[in-house]
PDB file of C-alpha atoms and ligand atoms in Angstrom:
ATOM      1  CA  MET A   1     -14.238 -10.710  -2.316  1.00 93.00           C
ATOM      2  CA  LYS A   2     -15.614  -7.471  -3.700  1.00 96.00           C
ATOM      3  CA  ILE A   3     -13.410  -5.274  -5.828  1.00 97.00           C
ATOM      4  CA  VAL A   4     -13.888  -1.540  -5.450  1.00 98.00           C
ATOM      5  CA  GLY A   5     -12.338   0.712  -8.085  1.00 98.00           C
ATOM      6  CA  LEU A   6     -11.142   4.101  -6.880  1.00 98.00           C
ATOM      7  CA  THR A   7     -10.422   6.816  -9.396  1.00 98.00           C
ATOM      8  CA  GLY A   8     -10.648  10.522 -10.111  1.00 97.00           C
ATOM      9  CA  GLY A   9      -8.750  13.150 -12.035  1.00 96.00           C
ATOM     10  CA  ILE A  10      -5.297  14.302 -11.084  1.00 96.00           C
ATOM     11  CA  GLY A  11      -5.342  16.432  -7.942  1.00 97.00           C
ATOM     12  CA  SER A  12      -8.817  15.281  -6.928  1.00 98.00           C
ATOM     13  CA  GLY A  13      -7.311  13.563  -3.902  1.00 98.00           C
ATOM     14  CA  LYS A  14      -7.667   9.907  -4.851  1.00 97.00           C
ATOM     15  CA  SER A  15      -4.321   8.840  -3.347  1.00 97.00           C
ATOM     16  CA  THR A  16      -5.283  10.649  -0.151  1.00 98.00           C
ATOM     17  CA  VAL A  17      -8.622   8.826  -0.137  1.00 98.00           C
ATOM     18  CA  ALA A  18      -6.882   5.515  -0.895  1.00 98.00           C
ATOM     19  CA  ARG A  19      -4.665   5.968   2.144  1.00 98.00           C
ATOM     20  CA  MET A  20      -7.747   6.657   4.287  1.00 98.00           C
ATOM     21  CA  PHE A  21      -9.278   3.341   3.182  1.00 98.00           C
ATOM     22  CA  ALA A  22      -5.960   1.647   3.952  1.00 98.00           C
ATOM     23  CA  GLU A  23      -6.068   3.115   7.459  1.00 98.00           C
ATOM     24  CA  LEU A  24      -9.449   1.406   7.902  1.00 98.00           C
ATOM     25  CA  GLY A  25      -7.709  -1.903   7.196  1.00 98.00           C
ATOM     26  CA  ILE A  26      -8.725  -2.231   3.554  1.00 98.00           C
ATOM     27  CA  PRO A  27      -5.967  -3.503   1.251  1.00 98.00           C
ATOM     28  CA  VAL A  28      -5.283  -1.007  -1.513  1.00 98.00           C
ATOM     29  CA  TYR A  29      -3.658  -1.896  -4.833  1.00 98.00           C
ATOM     30  CA  PHE A  30      -2.019   1.144  -6.419  1.00 98.00           C
ATOM     31  CA  ALA A  31      -2.205   0.150 -10.096  1.00 96.00           C
ATOM     32  CA  ASP A  32       0.152   2.851 -11.397  1.00 94.00           C
ATOM     33  CA  ASP A  33       2.874   2.082  -8.871  1.00 96.00           C
ATOM     34  CA  GLU A  34       2.557  -1.640  -9.486  1.00 97.00           C
ATOM     35  CA  ALA A  35       2.794  -1.128 -13.255  1.00 96.00           C
ATOM     36  CA  LYS A  36       6.012   0.848 -12.812  1.00 94.00           C
ATOM     37  CA  ARG A  37       7.374  -1.777 -10.432  1.00 96.00           C
ATOM     38  CA  LEU A  38       6.525  -4.673 -12.750  1.00 97.00           C
ATOM     39  CA  MET A  39       8.302  -2.940 -15.624  1.00 97.00           C
ATOM     40  CA  VAL A  40      11.559  -3.325 -13.719  1.00 96.00           C
ATOM     41  CA  THR A  41      10.938  -6.622 -11.917  1.00 96.00           C
ATOM     42  CA  SER A  42       8.970  -8.904 -14.254  1.00 96.00           C
ATOM     43  CA  GLU A  43      11.457 -10.767 -16.431  1.00 95.00           C
ATOM     44  CA  SER A  44       8.927 -11.540 -19.152  1.00 95.00           C
ATOM     45  CA  LEU A  45       7.764  -7.927 -19.265  1.00 96.00           C
ATOM     46  CA  ILE A  46      11.337  -6.622 -19.392  1.00 96.00           C
ATOM     47  CA  ALA A  47      12.125  -9.030 -22.233  1.00 96.00           C
ATOM     48  CA  GLY A  48       9.014  -7.912 -24.151  1.00 96.00           C
ATOM     49  CA  ILE A  49       9.808  -4.233 -23.722  1.00 97.00           C
ATOM     50  CA  LYS A  50      13.419  -4.717 -24.827  1.00 96.00           C
ATOM     51  CA  LYS A  51      12.276  -6.680 -27.860  1.00 97.00           C
ATOM     52  CA  ARG A  52       9.854  -3.967 -28.954  1.00 96.00           C
ATOM     53  CA  PHE A  53      11.783  -0.843 -27.924  1.00 96.00           C
ATOM     54  CA  GLY A  54      15.393  -2.010 -27.926  1.00 95.00           C
ATOM     55  CA  GLU A  55      17.979  -2.396 -25.169  1.00 95.00           C
ATOM     56  CA  LYS A  56      17.882   1.381 -24.834  1.00 95.00           C
ATOM     57  CA  ALA A  57      14.567   1.056 -22.965  1.00 96.00           C
ATOM     58  CA  TYR A  58      16.639   0.228 -19.875  1.00 97.00           C
ATOM     59  CA  ASP A  59      19.748   1.842 -18.478  1.00 93.00           C
ATOM     60  CA  GLN A  60      21.914   1.312 -15.398  1.00 90.00           C
ATOM     61  CA  THR A  61      19.276   2.857 -13.151  1.00 88.00           C
ATOM     62  CA  GLY A  62      16.391   0.747 -14.460  1.00 93.00           C
ATOM     63  CA  LEU A  63      13.728   1.828 -16.893  1.00 95.00           C
ATOM     64  CA  ASN A  64      14.854   4.580 -19.243  1.00 95.00           C
ATOM     65  CA  THR A  65      11.638   6.501 -18.744  1.00 93.00           C
ATOM     66  CA  ARG A  66      12.842   9.568 -20.622  1.00 92.00           C
ATOM     67  CA  TYR A  67      13.544   7.544 -23.759  1.00 95.00           C
ATOM     68  CA  LEU A  68      10.367   5.460 -23.501  1.00 94.00           C
ATOM     69  CA  ALA A  69       8.179   8.475 -22.783  1.00 92.00           C
ATOM     70  CA  GLU A  70       9.580  10.247 -25.812  1.00 94.00           C
ATOM     71  CA  VAL A  71       8.909   7.260 -28.077  1.00 94.00           C
ATOM     72  CA  VAL A  72       5.347   6.638 -26.927  1.00 92.00           C
ATOM     73  CA  PHE A  73       4.492  10.327 -26.775  1.00 86.00           C
ATOM     74  CA  ASN A  74       5.307  10.678 -30.458  1.00 88.00           C
ATOM     75  CA  ASP A  75       3.842   7.436 -31.730  1.00 92.00           C
ATOM     76  CA  LYS A  76       0.385   6.091 -30.884  1.00 91.00           C
ATOM     77  CA  GLU A  77       1.243   2.589 -32.088  1.00 95.00           C
ATOM     78  CA  SER A  78       4.172   2.422 -29.684  1.00 95.00           C
ATOM     79  CA  LEU A  79       1.979   3.555 -26.823  1.00 93.00           C
ATOM     80  CA  LYS A  80      -0.557   0.894 -27.722  1.00 93.00           C
ATOM     81  CA  ALA A  81       2.133  -1.768 -27.912  1.00 96.00           C
ATOM     82  CA  LEU A  82       3.523  -0.784 -24.512  1.00 96.00           C
ATOM     83  CA  ASN A  83       0.059  -0.800 -22.950  1.00 93.00           C
ATOM     84  CA  GLN A  84      -0.674  -4.189 -24.470  1.00 94.00           C
ATOM     85  CA  MET A  85       2.348  -5.573 -22.682  1.00 96.00           C
ATOM     86  CA  VAL A  86       1.982  -3.802 -19.354  1.00 96.00           C
ATOM     87  CA  HIS A  87      -1.783  -4.175 -18.841  1.00 93.00           C
ATOM     88  CA  PRO A  88      -1.967  -7.980 -18.889  1.00 94.00           C
ATOM     89  CA  ALA A  89       1.024  -8.152 -16.533  1.00 96.00           C
ATOM     90  CA  VAL A  90      -0.673  -5.794 -14.073  1.00 95.00           C
ATOM     91  CA  GLU A  91      -3.982  -7.605 -14.434  1.00 94.00           C
ATOM     92  CA  LYS A  92      -2.418 -10.952 -13.612  1.00 95.00           C
ATOM     93  CA  HIS A  93      -0.474  -9.501 -10.710  1.00 96.00           C
ATOM     94  CA  PHE A  94      -3.636  -7.845  -9.368  1.00 97.00           C
ATOM     95  CA  LYS A  95      -5.593 -11.127  -9.553  1.00 97.00           C
ATOM     96  CA  ASP A  96      -2.841 -12.954  -7.654  1.00 97.00           C
ATOM     97  CA  TRP A  97      -2.762 -10.139  -5.114  1.00 98.00           C
ATOM     98  CA  VAL A  98      -6.558 -10.268  -4.622  1.00 98.00           C
ATOM     99  CA  GLY A  99      -6.291 -14.002  -4.008  1.00 97.00           C
ATOM    100  CA  LYS A 100      -4.004 -13.338  -1.068  1.00 98.00           C
ATOM    101  CA  GLN A 101      -6.317 -10.865   0.707  1.00 98.00           C
ATOM    102  CA  ASP A 102      -8.902 -11.900   3.271  1.00 96.00           C
ATOM    103  CA  THR A 103     -10.953  -8.760   3.832  1.00 97.00           C
ATOM    104  CA  ALA A 104     -14.573  -8.232   2.741  1.00 96.00           C
ATOM    105  CA  TYR A 105     -13.399  -6.006  -0.078  1.00 98.00           C
ATOM    106  CA  VAL A 106     -10.255  -4.595  -1.628  1.00 98.00           C
ATOM    107  CA  ILE A 107      -9.574  -1.367  -3.467  1.00 98.00           C
ATOM    108  CA  GLN A 108      -7.833  -0.825  -6.744  1.00 98.00           C
ATOM    109  CA  GLU A 109      -6.654   2.780  -6.978  1.00 98.00           C
ATOM    110  CA  ASN A 110      -6.317   3.486 -10.676  1.00 97.00           C
ATOM    111  CA  PRO A 111      -6.071   7.023 -12.117  1.00 94.00           C
ATOM    112  CA  LEU A 112      -7.130   5.688 -15.520  1.00 92.00           C
ATOM    113  CA  LEU A 113      -9.844   3.244 -14.473  1.00 95.00           C
ATOM    114  CA  PHE A 114     -12.327   4.558 -17.046  1.00 95.00           C
ATOM    115  CA  GLU A 115      -9.727   5.424 -19.664  1.00 90.00           C
ATOM    116  CA  LYS A 116      -8.538   1.806 -19.535  1.00 88.00           C
ATOM    117  CA  ASN A 117     -12.078   0.470 -19.467  1.00 89.00           C
ATOM    118  CA  LYS A 118     -11.685  -1.354 -16.196  1.00 90.00           C
ATOM    119  CA  GLN A 119     -14.997  -0.274 -14.725  1.00 92.00           C
ATOM    120  CA  ASP A 120     -16.715  -3.559 -15.565  1.00 92.00           C
ATOM    121  CA  GLN A 121     -14.145  -5.465 -13.547  1.00 93.00           C
ATOM    122  CA  CYS A 122     -15.190  -3.618 -10.385  1.00 96.00           C
ATOM    123  CA  ASP A 123     -18.155  -4.384  -8.158  1.00 96.00           C
ATOM    124  CA  ARG A 124     -18.346  -0.771  -7.053  1.00 97.00           C
ATOM    125  CA  ILE A 125     -16.712   2.445  -8.196  1.00 98.00           C
ATOM    126  CA  VAL A 126     -15.691   5.374  -6.023  1.00 98.00           C
ATOM    127  CA  VAL A 127     -14.889   8.618  -7.830  1.00 98.00           C
ATOM    128  CA  VAL A 128     -13.099  11.471  -6.075  1.00 98.00           C
ATOM    129  CA  ALA A 129     -13.899  14.889  -7.514  1.00 98.00           C
ATOM    130  CA  ALA A 130     -12.913  18.470  -6.784  1.00 98.00           C
ATOM    131  CA  PRO A 131     -13.257  21.829  -8.522  1.00 97.00           C
ATOM    132  CA  ILE A 132     -10.714  22.234 -11.297  1.00 96.00           C
ATOM    133  CA  GLU A 133      -8.989  25.283  -9.771  1.00 97.00           C
ATOM    134  CA  MET A 134      -8.518  23.412  -6.524  1.00 98.00           C
ATOM    135  CA  ARG A 135      -7.031  20.447  -8.404  1.00 97.00           C
ATOM    136  CA  ILE A 136      -4.608  22.693 -10.255  1.00 97.00           C
ATOM    137  CA  ASP A 137      -3.495  24.390  -7.031  1.00 97.00           C
ATOM    138  CA  ARG A 138      -3.020  21.051  -5.266  1.00 98.00           C
ATOM    139  CA  VAL A 139      -0.879  19.544  -8.028  1.00 97.00           C
ATOM    140  CA  LYS A 140       1.175  22.738  -8.364  1.00 97.00           C
ATOM    141  CA  ALA A 141       1.915  22.519  -4.644  1.00 97.00           C
ATOM    142  CA  ARG A 142       2.442  18.746  -4.600  1.00 97.00           C
ATOM    143  CA  ASP A 143       4.634  18.357  -7.700  1.00 96.00           C
ATOM    144  CA  GLY A 144       6.077  21.837  -8.081  1.00 96.00           C
ATOM    145  CA  ALA A 145       4.453  21.864 -11.517  1.00 96.00           C
ATOM    146  CA  THR A 146       3.410  24.927 -13.478  1.00 96.00           C
ATOM    147  CA  ARG A 147      -0.188  25.713 -14.219  1.00 97.00           C
ATOM    148  CA  SER A 148       0.163  24.816 -17.894  1.00 96.00           C
ATOM    149  CA  GLU A 149       1.844  21.495 -17.048  1.00 95.00           C
ATOM    150  CA  VAL A 150      -1.064  20.566 -14.794  1.00 96.00           C
ATOM    151  CA  GLU A 151      -3.589  21.703 -17.394  1.00 96.00           C
ATOM    152  CA  ALA A 152      -1.896  19.510 -20.016  1.00 93.00           C
ATOM    153  CA  ARG A 153      -2.128  16.503 -17.715  1.00 92.00           C
ATOM    154  CA  ILE A 154      -5.795  17.209 -17.037  1.00 94.00           C
ATOM    155  CA  GLN A 155      -6.401  17.482 -20.800  1.00 92.00           C
ATOM    156  CA  ASN A 156      -5.051  13.933 -21.205  1.00 86.00           C
ATOM    157  CA  GLN A 157      -7.687  12.494 -18.896  1.00 91.00           C
ATOM    158  CA  MET A 158     -11.370  11.901 -19.372  1.00 93.00           C
ATOM    159  CA  ASP A 159     -13.785  14.549 -18.223  1.00 94.00           C
ATOM    160  CA  GLN A 160     -14.466  14.513 -14.469  1.00 95.00           C
ATOM    161  CA  ASN A 161     -18.233  14.754 -15.076  1.00 96.00           C
ATOM    162  CA  TYR A 162     -18.202  11.506 -17.035  1.00 96.00           C
ATOM    163  CA  LYS A 163     -16.509   9.720 -14.153  1.00 97.00           C
ATOM    164  CA  VAL A 164     -18.901  11.189 -11.586  1.00 97.00           C
ATOM    165  CA  LYS A 165     -21.877  10.092 -13.686  1.00 97.00           C
ATOM    166  CA  HIS A 166     -20.639   6.511 -13.800  1.00 96.00           C
ATOM    167  CA  ALA A 167     -19.718   6.206 -10.118  1.00 97.00           C
ATOM    168  CA  ASP A 168     -21.524   4.324  -7.373  1.00 97.00           C
ATOM    169  CA  TYR A 169     -20.039   6.688  -4.795  1.00 98.00           C
ATOM    170  CA  VAL A 170     -18.740  10.211  -5.299  1.00 98.00           C
ATOM    171  CA  ILE A 171     -16.500  12.001  -2.824  1.00 98.00           C
ATOM    172  CA  GLU A 172     -16.639  15.738  -3.386  1.00 98.00           C
ATOM    173  CA  ASN A 173     -13.225  16.445  -1.942  1.00 98.00           C
ATOM    174  CA  ASP A 174     -13.561  20.214  -1.754  1.00 98.00           C
ATOM    175  CA  GLY A 175     -13.401  20.623   2.004  1.00 97.00           C
ATOM    176  CA  ASP A 176     -10.862  19.784   4.662  1.00 97.00           C
ATOM    177  CA  LEU A 177      -9.285  16.391   5.253  1.00 98.00           C
ATOM    178  CA  ALA A 178     -11.649  15.697   8.160  1.00 98.00           C
ATOM    179  CA  SER A 179     -14.732  15.909   5.950  1.00 98.00           C
ATOM    180  CA  CYS A 180     -12.979  13.798   3.336  1.00 98.00           C
ATOM    181  CA  ARG A 181     -12.348  11.169   6.006  1.00 98.00           C
ATOM    182  CA  GLU A 182     -16.004  11.299   7.062  1.00 98.00           C
ATOM    183  CA  ALA A 183     -17.045  10.580   3.479  1.00 98.00           C
ATOM    184  CA  VAL A 184     -14.605   7.650   3.328  1.00 98.00           C
ATOM    185  CA  ASN A 185     -15.937   6.222   6.599  1.00 98.00           C
ATOM    186  CA  ALA A 186     -19.530   6.451   5.348  1.00 98.00           C
ATOM    187  CA  ILE A 187     -18.688   4.679   2.075  1.00 98.00           C
ATOM    188  CA  HIS A 188     -16.724   2.005   3.927  1.00 98.00           C
ATOM    189  CA  LYS A 189     -19.731   1.315   6.180  1.00 98.00           C
ATOM    190  CA  ASN A 190     -22.070   1.249   3.218  1.00 97.00           C
ATOM    191  CA  ILE A 191     -19.958  -1.196   1.231  1.00 97.00           C
ATOM    192  CA  LEU A 192     -19.633  -3.485   4.258  1.00 97.00           C
ATOM    193  CA  SER A 193     -23.392  -3.367   4.850  1.00 96.00           C
ATOM    194  CA  GLU A 194     -23.995  -4.559   1.287  1.00 91.00           C
ATOM    195  CA  ILE A 195     -21.787  -7.604   1.686  1.00 81.00           C
ATOM    196  CA  PRO A 196     -23.640 -10.617   3.056  1.00 73.00           C
TER     197      PRO A 196
HETATM  198  P1  LIG B   1      -4.450  12.578  -6.732  1.00 77.91           P
HETATM  199  O1  LIG B   1      -3.926  11.246  -6.236  1.00 77.91           O
HETATM  200  O2  LIG B   1      -5.904  12.519  -7.097  1.00 77.91           O
HETATM  201  O3  LIG B   1      -3.625  13.202  -7.823  1.00 77.91           O
HETATM  202  P2  LIG B   1      -3.615  13.495  -4.091  1.00 77.91           P
HETATM  203  O4  LIG B   1      -4.340  12.577  -3.156  1.00 77.91           O
HETATM  204  O5  LIG B   1      -2.160  13.272  -4.298  1.00 77.91           O
HETATM  205  O6  LIG B   1      -4.382  13.587  -5.502  1.00 77.91           O
HETATM  206  O7  LIG B   1      -3.892  14.984  -3.584  1.00 77.91           O
HETATM  207  C1  LIG B   1      -3.233  16.078  -4.203  1.00 77.91           C
HETATM  208  C2  LIG B   1      -2.657  16.997  -3.106  1.00 77.91           C
HETATM  209  O8  LIG B   1      -3.728  17.620  -2.435  1.00 77.91           O
HETATM  210  C3  LIG B   1      -1.868  16.239  -2.055  1.00 77.91           C
HETATM  211  O9  LIG B   1      -0.759  17.012  -1.688  1.00 77.91           O
HETATM  212  C4  LIG B   1      -2.852  16.098  -0.894  1.00 77.91           C
HETATM  213  O10 LIG B   1      -2.191  16.053   0.342  1.00 77.91           O
HETATM  214  C5  LIG B   1      -3.705  17.331  -1.046  1.00 77.91           C
HETATM  215  N1  LIG B   1      -5.113  17.132  -0.624  1.00 77.91           N
HETATM  216  C6  LIG B   1      -5.957  16.187  -1.067  1.00 77.91           C
HETATM  217  N2  LIG B   1      -7.168  16.326  -0.489  1.00 77.91           N
HETATM  218  C7  LIG B   1      -7.087  17.393   0.341  1.00 77.91           C
HETATM  219  C8  LIG B   1      -8.006  18.045   1.233  1.00 77.91           C
HETATM  220  N3  LIG B   1      -9.276  17.648   1.366  1.00 77.91           N
HETATM  221  N4  LIG B   1      -7.559  19.120   1.915  1.00 77.91           N
HETATM  222  C9  LIG B   1      -6.286  19.538   1.780  1.00 77.91           C
HETATM  223  N5  LIG B   1      -5.382  18.976   0.967  1.00 77.91           N
HETATM  224  C10 LIG B   1      -5.761  17.911   0.250  1.00 77.91           C
END
């Protein structure tokens, strides 16, 4: 089973691309969503988070994201501690998930694939890229965010050029959805042709 990492900066269109692979029958693991889910479903993870951040880390609705975000935003050690709990839980869950799939390859969609140094765990890497202005406009429209909010989020991520340079496949998602889909189809065919 080959593991294909799919990443790209915010607004590049990686979730859109991920859904296109899913439509081709390829199982897609959305690492961010799974991390958030595990933080409210995994008993050992919940216990670890409560131990480190206090009971306040959870409220009646689930994870107290406002409180946690504030703590980790202001303290690098806290962020590191949280990551050191969440990452192994996601990694284990991903491995179990991969074991249950029976396709030639699977995709892990991970916005921070390079930032979290996961590139070596992938057999191939697909990077979705788009011009910065286009990314800003897309996220403004998608999230109702302001320009400066989007710019701050982009600032927190690694440079798009770095990701493009280290990719096996690059999708320049600067056209319409039909051309994006064509690029996905071509990559899908290519990956399948490489698998014996
Ligand atoms: P990411 O997951 O990289 O942050 P998304 O896939 O959510 O990006 O795309 C951001 C927004 O741009 C979404 O609303 C999506 O529908 C839109 N979008 C993505 N690619 C295209 C495209 N080629 N043409 C038009 N809209 C697009």
